[in-house]
């Protein structure tokens, strides 16, 4: 085998140039032995290549996009997830009339094997699909309580493209449907090692907590000095609806019995306000009926006058003289002012004459 050497600027190995030898030299065995030694010396003197940083083996790619009709908050949430996940890809909004099975073809064209799809309905309800394309499984969630990175109360910060730690609640291991969701979340939100767009740092944590039959997502910064946590954002709550065997459809593996649709929730809230209004109207009607009823006259009780003491009778005085009228100070001042003004006018006329 020929000796190899490496260039300083690259990693490609190039065969070392052999010395030209004549036909006479090739015949002697002693000279062949000398040539072999020279080749070995050249091999030892070659510059070694740089240490390998590792090979990108986990080729997970996540497609993050939405349907038409989303509001500004959902758009900011989608952009924040793309920023935090360097292994994600974007696509144009999908039309509402298209069926969800079309997303598998879009993932195949984008060379993605995972998908996060935001579906908006009635311009107020937001649903999130997490899917393993094209074979499944997939899960549908109702997204609630969205807070994005742009909000001022979230003061944390992290390096763009850095790999996160994933922290899961112990309740994920207690039931099989949560264990399935845990594996799906790990494959979607975990940044592959040695990804070209990722940074070799771990400075933030994704936490998934189960509380009130919902999954709470938080993103925290790890401070190097004391390992304290400061929230970066975004934050949202996932209310599980169904888990399907296929990608965006198929047989239902699990259905959440505690789920309440937004339409039902709004209907209950309207019925509560209507019940309060009905109670007020009923109280008013009862008060009107009581006013219309005749007053019940009770019979005279003789014991009521036992402790009654008669008042002293005052003599009746008849005033024959008309009382003097009350003096109004304002009118009196006006009259005095008029007299003084007339006197001043007379004095001015006499002086003029």
mmCIF file of C-alpha atoms in Angstrom:
data_model
loop_
_atom_site.group_PDB
_atom_site.id
_atom_site.type_symbol
_atom_site.label_atom_id
_atom_site.label_comp_id
_atom_site.label_asym_id
_atom_site.label_seq_id
_atom_site.Cartn_x
_atom_site.Cartn_y
_atom_site.Cartn_z
ATOM 1 C CA UNK A 1 0.000 0.000 0.000
ATOM 2 C CA UNK A 2 1.265 3.444 -0.853
ATOM 3 C CA UNK A 3 2.018 5.904 1.910
ATOM 4 C CA UNK A 4 -0.529 8.626 2.465
ATOM 5 C CA UNK A 5 -0.218 12.184 3.644
ATOM 6 C CA UNK A 6 -2.771 14.851 4.586
ATOM 7 C CA UNK A 7 -3.032 18.474 3.605
ATOM 8 C CA UNK A 8 -2.991 21.065 6.369
ATOM 9 C CA UNK A 9 -6.246 22.751 5.236
ATOM 10 C CA UNK A 10 -8.385 19.734 4.495
ATOM 11 C CA UNK A 11 -9.161 16.227 5.621
ATOM 12 C CA UNK A 12 -8.814 14.435 2.285
ATOM 13 C CA UNK A 13 -6.010 11.945 2.139
ATOM 14 C CA UNK A 14 -3.795 12.191 -0.932
ATOM 15 C CA UNK A 15 -1.373 9.521 -2.009
ATOM 16 C CA UNK A 16 2.262 10.526 -1.568
ATOM 17 C CA UNK A 17 4.188 10.864 -4.783
ATOM 18 C CA UNK A 18 6.605 8.025 -5.434
ATOM 19 C CA UNK A 19 10.077 8.560 -6.630
ATOM 20 C CA UNK A 20 10.666 7.793 -10.244
ATOM 21 C CA UNK A 21 12.902 4.818 -10.641
ATOM 22 C CA UNK A 22 14.563 3.290 -13.597
ATOM 23 C CA UNK A 23 14.105 -0.223 -14.900
ATOM 24 C CA UNK A 24 17.647 -1.035 -13.737
ATOM 25 C CA UNK A 25 16.882 -0.085 -10.130
ATOM 26 C CA UNK A 26 13.676 -2.118 -10.056
ATOM 27 C CA UNK A 27 15.559 -5.307 -10.730
ATOM 28 C CA UNK A 28 17.842 -5.337 -7.651
ATOM 29 C CA UNK A 29 16.207 -6.566 -4.379
ATOM 30 C CA UNK A 30 18.510 -4.440 -2.175
ATOM 31 C CA UNK A 31 17.331 -1.295 -3.846
ATOM 32 C CA UNK A 32 13.665 -2.390 -3.484
ATOM 33 C CA UNK A 33 14.236 -2.819 0.276
ATOM 34 C CA UNK A 34 15.695 0.712 0.478
ATOM 35 C CA UNK A 35 12.708 2.116 -1.380
ATOM 36 C CA UNK A 36 10.299 0.442 1.078
ATOM 37 C CA UNK A 37 12.148 2.020 4.022
ATOM 38 C CA UNK A 38 11.948 5.450 2.423
ATOM 39 C CA UNK A 39 8.190 5.020 1.917
ATOM 40 C CA UNK A 40 7.743 4.102 5.595
ATOM 41 C CA UNK A 41 9.722 7.171 6.659
ATOM 42 C CA UNK A 42 7.544 9.351 4.431
ATOM 43 C CA UNK A 43 4.437 7.831 6.070
ATOM 44 C CA UNK A 44 5.667 8.674 9.555
ATOM 45 C CA UNK A 45 6.506 12.258 8.588
ATOM 46 C CA UNK A 46 3.006 13.054 7.180
ATOM 47 C CA UNK A 47 0.802 15.561 9.077
ATOM 48 C CA UNK A 48 -2.097 13.896 10.990
ATOM 49 C CA UNK A 49 -5.628 15.068 10.302
ATOM 50 C CA UNK A 50 -7.786 16.938 12.817
ATOM 51 C CA UNK A 51 -9.600 15.071 15.565
ATOM 52 C CA UNK A 52 -13.060 14.001 14.361
ATOM 53 C CA UNK A 53 -15.932 15.916 15.950
ATOM 54 C CA UNK A 54 -18.301 13.005 15.498
ATOM 55 C CA UNK A 55 -20.723 11.826 12.881
ATOM 56 C CA UNK A 56 -24.282 13.042 12.501
ATOM 57 C CA UNK A 57 -26.221 9.788 12.774
ATOM 58 C CA UNK A 58 -29.663 10.762 14.118
ATOM 59 C CA UNK A 59 -31.289 12.264 11.027
ATOM 60 C CA UNK A 60 -34.499 13.435 12.715
ATOM 61 C CA UNK A 61 -36.109 16.365 10.908
ATOM 62 C CA UNK A 62 -39.288 18.058 12.148
ATOM 63 C CA UNK A 63 -41.692 19.930 9.889
ATOM 64 C CA UNK A 64 -43.412 22.837 11.713
ATOM 65 C CA UNK A 65 -46.233 24.635 9.910
ATOM 66 C CA UNK A 66 -49.906 25.557 10.306
ATOM 67 C CA UNK A 67 -53.244 25.939 8.584
ATOM 68 C CA UNK A 68 -54.740 29.206 7.419
ATOM 69 C CA UNK A 69 -56.669 31.342 9.897
ATOM 70 C CA UNK A 70 -54.196 31.421 12.800
ATOM 71 C CA UNK A 71 -53.837 34.573 14.900
ATOM 72 C CA UNK A 72 -50.678 36.523 15.729
ATOM 73 C CA UNK A 73 -50.018 34.635 18.987
ATOM 74 C CA UNK A 74 -49.977 31.270 17.230
ATOM 75 C CA UNK A 75 -47.673 32.628 14.530
ATOM 76 C CA UNK A 76 -45.197 33.868 17.166
ATOM 77 C CA UNK A 77 -45.353 30.500 18.977
ATOM 78 C CA UNK A 78 -44.593 28.672 15.729
ATOM 79 C CA UNK A 79 -41.606 30.941 15.029
ATOM 80 C CA UNK A 80 -40.296 30.443 18.585
ATOM 81 C CA UNK A 81 -40.397 26.651 18.210
ATOM 82 C CA UNK A 82 -38.521 26.873 14.903
ATOM 83 C CA UNK A 83 -35.882 29.040 16.569
ATOM 84 C CA UNK A 84 -35.437 26.641 19.504
ATOM 85 C CA UNK A 85 -35.292 23.523 17.297
ATOM 86 C CA UNK A 86 -32.420 23.748 14.776
ATOM 87 C CA UNK A 87 -33.463 20.418 13.214
ATOM 88 C CA UNK A 88 -36.845 21.851 12.139
ATOM 89 C CA UNK A 89 -38.077 22.905 8.725
ATOM 90 C CA UNK A 90 -40.809 25.330 7.655
ATOM 91 C CA UNK A 91 -43.467 25.216 4.981
ATOM 92 C CA UNK A 92 -46.301 27.358 3.663
ATOM 93 C CA UNK A 93 -49.719 27.366 5.314
ATOM 94 C CA UNK A 94 -52.044 24.564 4.347
ATOM 95 C CA UNK A 95 -55.540 25.221 3.057
ATOM 96 C CA UNK A 96 -58.443 24.295 5.331
ATOM 97 C CA UNK A 97 -60.166 22.299 2.594
ATOM 98 C CA UNK A 98 -57.227 19.892 2.240
ATOM 99 C CA UNK A 99 -57.373 16.649 4.193
ATOM 100 C CA UNK A 100 -54.839 15.892 6.886
ATOM 101 C CA UNK A 101 -53.423 12.875 5.007
ATOM 102 C CA UNK A 102 -51.822 15.343 2.570
ATOM 103 C CA UNK A 103 -49.378 16.313 5.342
ATOM 104 C CA UNK A 104 -47.626 12.937 5.000
ATOM 105 C CA UNK A 105 -46.826 13.757 1.367
ATOM 106 C CA UNK A 106 -45.567 17.212 2.370
ATOM 107 C CA UNK A 107 -43.273 15.601 4.980
ATOM 108 C CA UNK A 108 -41.966 13.197 2.357
ATOM 109 C CA UNK A 109 -41.197 16.048 -0.049
ATOM 110 C CA UNK A 110 -39.452 18.010 2.729
ATOM 111 C CA UNK A 111 -37.519 14.881 3.797
ATOM 112 C CA UNK A 112 -38.997 15.053 7.335
ATOM 113 C CA UNK A 113 -40.020 12.129 9.518
ATOM 114 C CA UNK A 114 -41.713 14.140 12.321
ATOM 115 C CA UNK A 115 -44.346 16.852 12.137
ATOM 116 C CA UNK A 116 -45.853 19.568 14.361
ATOM 117 C CA UNK A 117 -49.019 20.907 12.744
ATOM 118 C CA UNK A 118 -51.094 23.782 14.177
ATOM 119 C CA UNK A 119 -54.755 23.685 13.187
ATOM 120 C CA UNK A 120 -56.919 26.778 13.793
ATOM 121 C CA UNK A 121 -60.718 26.644 14.024
ATOM 122 C CA UNK A 122 -63.224 29.479 14.438
ATOM 123 C CA UNK A 123 -60.297 31.947 14.708
ATOM 124 C CA UNK A 124 -60.134 31.286 18.452
ATOM 125 C CA UNK A 125 -59.448 27.570 19.021
ATOM 126 C CA UNK A 126 -55.963 26.130 18.363
ATOM 127 C CA UNK A 127 -55.164 22.424 17.990
ATOM 128 C CA UNK A 128 -51.704 20.842 17.754
ATOM 129 C CA UNK A 129 -50.884 17.584 15.967
ATOM 130 C CA UNK A 130 -47.713 15.662 16.877
ATOM 131 C CA UNK A 131 -47.071 12.934 14.334
ATOM 132 C CA UNK A 132 -44.480 10.348 13.354
ATOM 133 C CA UNK A 133 -44.735 10.426 9.575
ATOM 134 C CA UNK A 134 -45.721 8.363 7.653
ATOM 135 C CA UNK A 135 -46.423 5.279 9.800
ATOM 136 C CA UNK A 136 -47.634 6.860 13.040
ATOM 137 C CA UNK A 137 -48.550 7.158 15.853
ATOM 138 C CA UNK A 138 -49.989 10.661 16.126
ATOM 139 C CA UNK A 139 -51.609 12.696 18.906
ATOM 140 C CA UNK A 140 -54.045 15.606 18.840
ATOM 141 C CA UNK A 141 -53.978 18.301 21.544
ATOM 142 C CA UNK A 142 -55.898 21.455 22.396
ATOM 143 C CA UNK A 143 -53.405 24.285 23.029
ATOM 144 C CA UNK A 144 -54.234 26.690 25.870
ATOM 145 C CA UNK A 145 -52.537 29.539 27.797
ATOM 146 C CA UNK A 146 -49.966 30.511 25.168
ATOM 147 C CA UNK A 147 -47.106 32.858 26.142
ATOM 148 C CA UNK A 148 -44.348 33.609 23.620
ATOM 149 C CA UNK A 149 -40.686 34.635 23.787
ATOM 150 C CA UNK A 150 -41.522 38.282 23.067
ATOM 151 C CA UNK A 151 -43.261 38.848 26.413
ATOM 152 C CA UNK A 152 -41.324 41.005 28.860
ATOM 153 C CA UNK A 153 -41.979 38.927 31.960
ATOM 154 C CA UNK A 154 -39.914 36.029 30.551
ATOM 155 C CA UNK A 155 -36.379 37.299 31.226
ATOM 156 C CA UNK A 156 -34.248 34.231 30.419
ATOM 157 C CA UNK A 157 -31.930 33.812 27.426
ATOM 158 C CA UNK A 158 -30.025 31.001 25.730
ATOM 159 C CA UNK A 159 -27.720 30.406 22.770
ATOM 160 C CA UNK A 160 -29.530 29.958 19.480
ATOM 161 C CA UNK A 161 -29.139 26.393 18.232
ATOM 162 C CA UNK A 162 -27.921 24.923 21.535
ATOM 163 C CA UNK A 163 -29.112 21.456 22.521
ATOM 164 C CA UNK A 164 -31.708 21.265 25.328
ATOM 165 C CA UNK A 165 -32.142 18.889 28.234
ATOM 166 C CA UNK A 166 -35.559 17.208 28.389
ATOM 167 C CA UNK A 167 -37.130 16.888 31.839
ATOM 168 C CA UNK A 168 -40.253 14.738 32.260
ATOM 169 C CA UNK A 169 -42.643 14.344 35.145
ATOM 170 C CA UNK A 170 -42.491 10.895 36.872
ATOM 171 C CA UNK A 171 -46.200 10.534 36.049
ATOM 172 C CA UNK A 172 -45.223 9.853 32.408
ATOM 173 C CA UNK A 173 -44.046 6.358 33.413
ATOM 174 C CA UNK A 174 -47.198 5.440 35.342
ATOM 175 C CA UNK A 175 -49.659 4.993 32.441
ATOM 176 C CA UNK A 176 -49.034 3.520 28.964
ATOM 177 C CA UNK A 177 -50.532 6.414 26.959
ATOM 178 C CA UNK A 178 -48.271 8.915 28.746
ATOM 179 C CA UNK A 179 -45.266 6.639 28.108
ATOM 180 C CA UNK A 180 -46.112 6.686 24.380
ATOM 181 C CA UNK A 181 -46.397 10.481 24.435
ATOM 182 C CA UNK A 182 -43.061 10.725 26.267
ATOM 183 C CA UNK A 183 -41.271 8.787 23.517
ATOM 184 C CA UNK A 184 -42.971 10.913 20.841
ATOM 185 C CA UNK A 185 -41.972 14.159 22.595
ATOM 186 C CA UNK A 186 -38.371 12.949 22.992
ATOM 187 C CA UNK A 187 -38.041 12.191 19.283
ATOM 188 C CA UNK A 188 -39.562 15.541 18.260
ATOM 189 C CA UNK A 189 -38.030 18.043 20.714
ATOM 190 C CA UNK A 190 -34.589 16.459 21.209
ATOM 191 C CA UNK A 191 -31.959 18.084 18.969
ATOM 192 C CA UNK A 192 -29.808 15.365 17.304
ATOM 193 C CA UNK A 193 -26.182 15.209 18.339
ATOM 194 C CA UNK A 194 -23.653 16.661 15.861
ATOM 195 C CA UNK A 195 -26.444 18.304 13.857
ATOM 196 C CA UNK A 196 -24.906 20.830 11.407
ATOM 197 C CA UNK A 197 -27.103 23.705 12.626
ATOM 198 C CA UNK A 198 -26.782 22.924 16.340
ATOM 199 C CA UNK A 199 -24.263 24.309 18.834
ATOM 200 C CA UNK A 200 -22.252 22.018 21.181
ATOM 201 C CA UNK A 201 -23.682 23.628 24.332
ATOM 202 C CA UNK A 202 -26.392 22.659 26.809
ATOM 203 C CA UNK A 203 -27.744 25.803 28.464
ATOM 204 C CA UNK A 204 -31.534 25.332 28.687
ATOM 205 C CA UNK A 205 -34.125 22.755 29.758
ATOM 206 C CA UNK A 206 -37.488 21.731 28.261
ATOM 207 C CA UNK A 207 -39.809 20.587 31.065
ATOM 208 C CA UNK A 208 -42.969 18.532 30.518
ATOM 209 C CA UNK A 209 -45.176 18.378 33.609
ATOM 210 C CA UNK A 210 -48.523 16.604 34.061
ATOM 211 C CA UNK A 211 -51.012 18.577 36.126
ATOM 212 C CA UNK A 212 -54.805 18.643 36.014
ATOM 213 C CA UNK A 213 -54.801 15.977 33.236
ATOM 214 C CA UNK A 214 -52.811 18.335 30.995
ATOM 215 C CA UNK A 215 -49.189 18.572 29.829
ATOM 216 C CA UNK A 216 -47.504 21.860 30.796
ATOM 217 C CA UNK A 217 -44.531 22.901 28.625
ATOM 218 C CA UNK A 218 -41.863 25.264 30.015
ATOM 219 C CA UNK A 219 -38.413 26.348 28.794
ATOM 220 C CA UNK A 220 -35.803 27.392 31.401
ATOM 221 C CA UNK A 221 -32.289 28.800 31.158
ATOM 222 C CA UNK A 222 -29.550 27.136 33.219
ATOM 223 C CA UNK A 223 -27.367 29.780 34.894
ATOM 224 C CA UNK A 224 -23.750 28.606 35.129
ATOM 225 C CA UNK A 225 -22.852 30.200 38.470
ATOM 226 C CA UNK A 226 -25.378 28.537 40.777
ATOM 227 C CA UNK A 227 -27.340 26.288 38.369
ATOM 228 C CA UNK A 228 -30.508 28.311 38.958
ATOM 229 C CA UNK A 229 -33.343 28.314 36.432
ATOM 230 C CA UNK A 230 -34.792 31.381 34.717
ATOM 231 C CA UNK A 231 -37.744 30.982 32.377
ATOM 232 C CA UNK A 232 -37.093 31.816 28.730
ATOM 233 C CA UNK A 233 -40.345 30.880 27.036
ATOM 234 C CA UNK A 234 -42.462 29.989 25.212
ATOM 235 C CA UNK A 235 -44.958 28.347 27.543
ATOM 236 C CA UNK A 236 -48.205 26.579 26.714
ATOM 237 C CA UNK A 237 -50.541 23.851 27.959
ATOM 238 C CA UNK A 238 -51.461 20.750 25.937
ATOM 239 C CA UNK A 239 -54.843 19.152 26.630
ATOM 240 C CA UNK A 240 -54.805 15.660 25.125
ATOM 241 C CA UNK A 241 -57.791 14.716 22.951
ATOM 242 C CA UNK A 242 -56.896 11.453 21.161
ATOM 243 C CA UNK A 243 -53.967 9.238 20.209
ATOM 244 C CA UNK A 244 -54.180 7.589 16.791
ATOM 245 C CA UNK A 245 -52.318 4.556 15.502
ATOM 246 C CA UNK A 246 -51.559 6.072 12.098
ATOM 247 C CA UNK A 247 -50.211 9.419 11.039
ATOM 248 C CA UNK A 248 -53.059 12.002 11.163
ATOM 249 C CA UNK A 249 -55.701 9.300 11.423
ATOM 250 C CA UNK A 250 -56.304 5.600 11.812
ATOM 251 C CA UNK A 251 -57.646 3.546 14.730
ATOM 252 C CA UNK A 252 -57.945 5.351 18.054
ATOM 253 C CA UNK A 253 -55.492 4.060 20.661
ATOM 254 C CA UNK A 254 -56.594 6.341 23.509
ATOM 255 C CA UNK A 255 -59.306 8.948 24.096
ATOM 256 C CA UNK A 256 -59.133 11.370 27.001
ATOM 257 C CA UNK A 257 -62.291 11.025 29.183
ATOM 258 C CA UNK A 258 -61.558 14.335 30.963
ATOM 259 C CA UNK A 259 -61.449 16.392 27.757
ATOM 260 C CA UNK A 260 -64.072 19.097 27.303
ATOM 261 C CA UNK A 261 -64.385 20.753 23.904
ATOM 262 C CA UNK A 262 -64.187 24.574 23.677
ATOM 263 C CA UNK A 263 -67.728 24.706 22.271
ATOM 264 C CA UNK A 264 -69.075 22.828 25.298
ATOM 265 C CA UNK A 265 -67.098 25.048 27.664
ATOM 266 C CA UNK A 266 -68.504 28.210 26.060
ATOM 267 C CA UNK A 267 -72.005 26.731 26.193
ATOM 268 C CA UNK A 268 -71.688 26.034 29.933
ATOM 269 C CA UNK A 269 -70.408 29.569 30.578
ATOM 270 C CA UNK A 270 -73.367 31.039 28.661
ATOM 271 C CA UNK A 271 -75.810 28.868 30.596
ATOM 272 C CA UNK A 272 -74.299 30.051 33.917
ATOM 273 C CA UNK A 273 -74.728 33.719 32.975
ATOM 274 C CA UNK A 274 -78.254 33.010 31.694
ATOM 275 C CA UNK A 275 -79.153 31.299 34.992
ATOM 276 C CA UNK A 276 -78.027 34.389 36.941
ATOM 277 C CA UNK A 277 -80.211 36.606 34.739
ATOM 278 C CA UNK A 278 -83.216 34.288 35.205
ATOM 279 C CA UNK A 279 -82.832 34.391 38.995
ATOM 280 C CA UNK A 280 -82.871 38.199 38.970
ATOM 281 C CA UNK A 281 -86.010 38.261 36.829
ATOM 282 C CA UNK A 282 -87.759 35.779 39.117
ATOM 283 C CA UNK A 283 -86.991 37.920 42.192
ATOM 284 C CA UNK A 284 -88.424 40.998 40.433
ATOM 285 C CA UNK A 285 -91.606 39.102 39.464
ATOM 286 C CA UNK A 286 -92.109 37.915 43.058
ATOM 287 C CA UNK A 287 -91.739 41.476 44.351
ATOM 288 C CA UNK A 288 -94.357 42.741 41.851
ATOM 289 C CA UNK A 289 -96.849 40.057 42.924
ATOM 290 C CA UNK A 290 -96.384 40.954 46.564
ATOM 291 C CA UNK A 291 -97.130 44.601 45.843
ATOM 292 C CA UNK A 292 -100.349 43.706 44.030
ATOM 293 C CA UNK A 293 -101.706 41.557 46.893
ATOM 294 C CA UNK A 294 -104.200 43.345 49.245
ATOM 295 C CA UNK A 295 -102.958 44.323 52.663
ATOM 296 C CA UNK A 296 -104.170 41.964 55.394
ATOM 297 C CA UNK A 297 -105.951 43.899 58.211
ATOM 298 C CA UNK A 298 -105.219 42.399 61.597
ATOM 299 C CA UNK A 299 -107.869 42.574 64.398
ATOM 300 C CA UNK A 300 -107.327 45.089 67.221
ATOM 301 C CA UNK A 301 -105.358 43.726 70.125
ATOM 302 C CA UNK A 302 -106.502 45.211 73.494
ATOM 303 C CA UNK A 303 -103.144 44.562 75.120
ATOM 304 C CA UNK A 304 -101.402 47.017 72.791
ATOM 305 C CA UNK A 305 -102.632 50.062 74.819
ATOM 306 C CA UNK A 306 -101.469 48.778 78.213
ATOM 307 C CA UNK A 307 -98.182 50.653 78.230
ATOM 308 C CA UNK A 308 -99.410 53.673 76.235
ATOM 309 C CA UNK A 309 -99.054 56.918 78.250
ATOM 310 C CA UNK A 310 -101.277 59.844 77.175
ATOM 311 C CA UNK A 311 -99.366 62.995 76.168
ATOM 312 C CA UNK A 312 -100.033 66.345 77.795
ATOM 313 C CA UNK A 313 -102.566 68.426 75.948
ATOM 314 C CA UNK A 314 -101.217 71.830 74.953
ATOM 315 C CA UNK A 315 -103.593 74.837 74.876
ATOM 316 C CA UNK A 316 -104.542 75.987 71.427
ATOM 317 C CA UNK A 317 -103.384 79.587 70.765
ATOM 318 C CA UNK A 318 -104.919 81.612 67.988
ATOM 319 C CA UNK A 319 -102.700 84.392 66.560
ATOM 320 C CA UNK A 320 -104.777 87.433 65.660
ATOM 321 C CA UNK A 321 -101.840 89.616 64.556
ATOM 322 C CA UNK A 322 -100.055 88.992 61.275
ATOM 323 C CA UNK A 323 -96.427 87.972 61.892
ATOM 324 C CA UNK A 324 -93.706 90.266 60.638
ATOM 325 C CA UNK A 325 -92.105 89.209 57.401
ATOM 326 C CA UNK A 326 -88.593 87.861 57.505
ATOM 327 C CA UNK A 327 -85.884 90.261 56.372
ATOM 328 C CA UNK A 328 -83.937 89.106 53.381
ATOM 329 C CA UNK A 329 -80.372 90.360 53.694
ATOM 330 C CA UNK A 330 -79.610 90.084 49.972
ATOM 331 C CA UNK A 331 -82.538 92.281 48.926
ATOM 332 C CA UNK A 332 -81.709 94.713 51.685
ATOM 333 C CA UNK A 333 -78.095 95.078 50.462
ATOM 334 C CA UNK A 334 -79.320 95.619 46.916
ATOM 335 C CA UNK A 335 -81.596 98.448 48.014
ATOM 336 C CA UNK A 336 -78.791 100.141 49.941
ATOM 337 C CA UNK A 337 -76.491 99.815 46.923
ATOM 338 C CA UNK A 338 -79.157 101.406 44.642
ATOM 339 C CA UNK A 339 -79.589 104.367 47.011
ATOM 340 C CA UNK A 340 -75.863 105.000 47.159
ATOM 341 C CA UNK A 341 -75.617 104.830 43.385
ATOM 342 C CA UNK A 342 -78.459 107.385 42.952
ATOM 343 C CA UNK A 343 -76.794 109.758 45.393
ATOM 344 C CA UNK A 344 -73.481 109.534 43.484
ATOM 345 C CA UNK A 345 -75.256 110.245 40.172
ATOM 346 C CA UNK A 346 -76.923 113.397 41.668
ATOM 347 C CA UNK A 347 -73.616 114.678 42.993
ATOM 348 C CA UNK A 348 -71.921 114.252 39.624
ATOM 349 C CA UNK A 349 -74.761 116.172 37.864
ATOM 350 C CA UNK A 350 -74.497 119.121 40.343
ATOM 351 C CA UNK A 351 -70.728 119.311 39.871
ATOM 352 C CA UNK A 352 -71.181 119.344 36.084
ATOM 353 C CA UNK A 353 -73.599 122.290 36.316
#
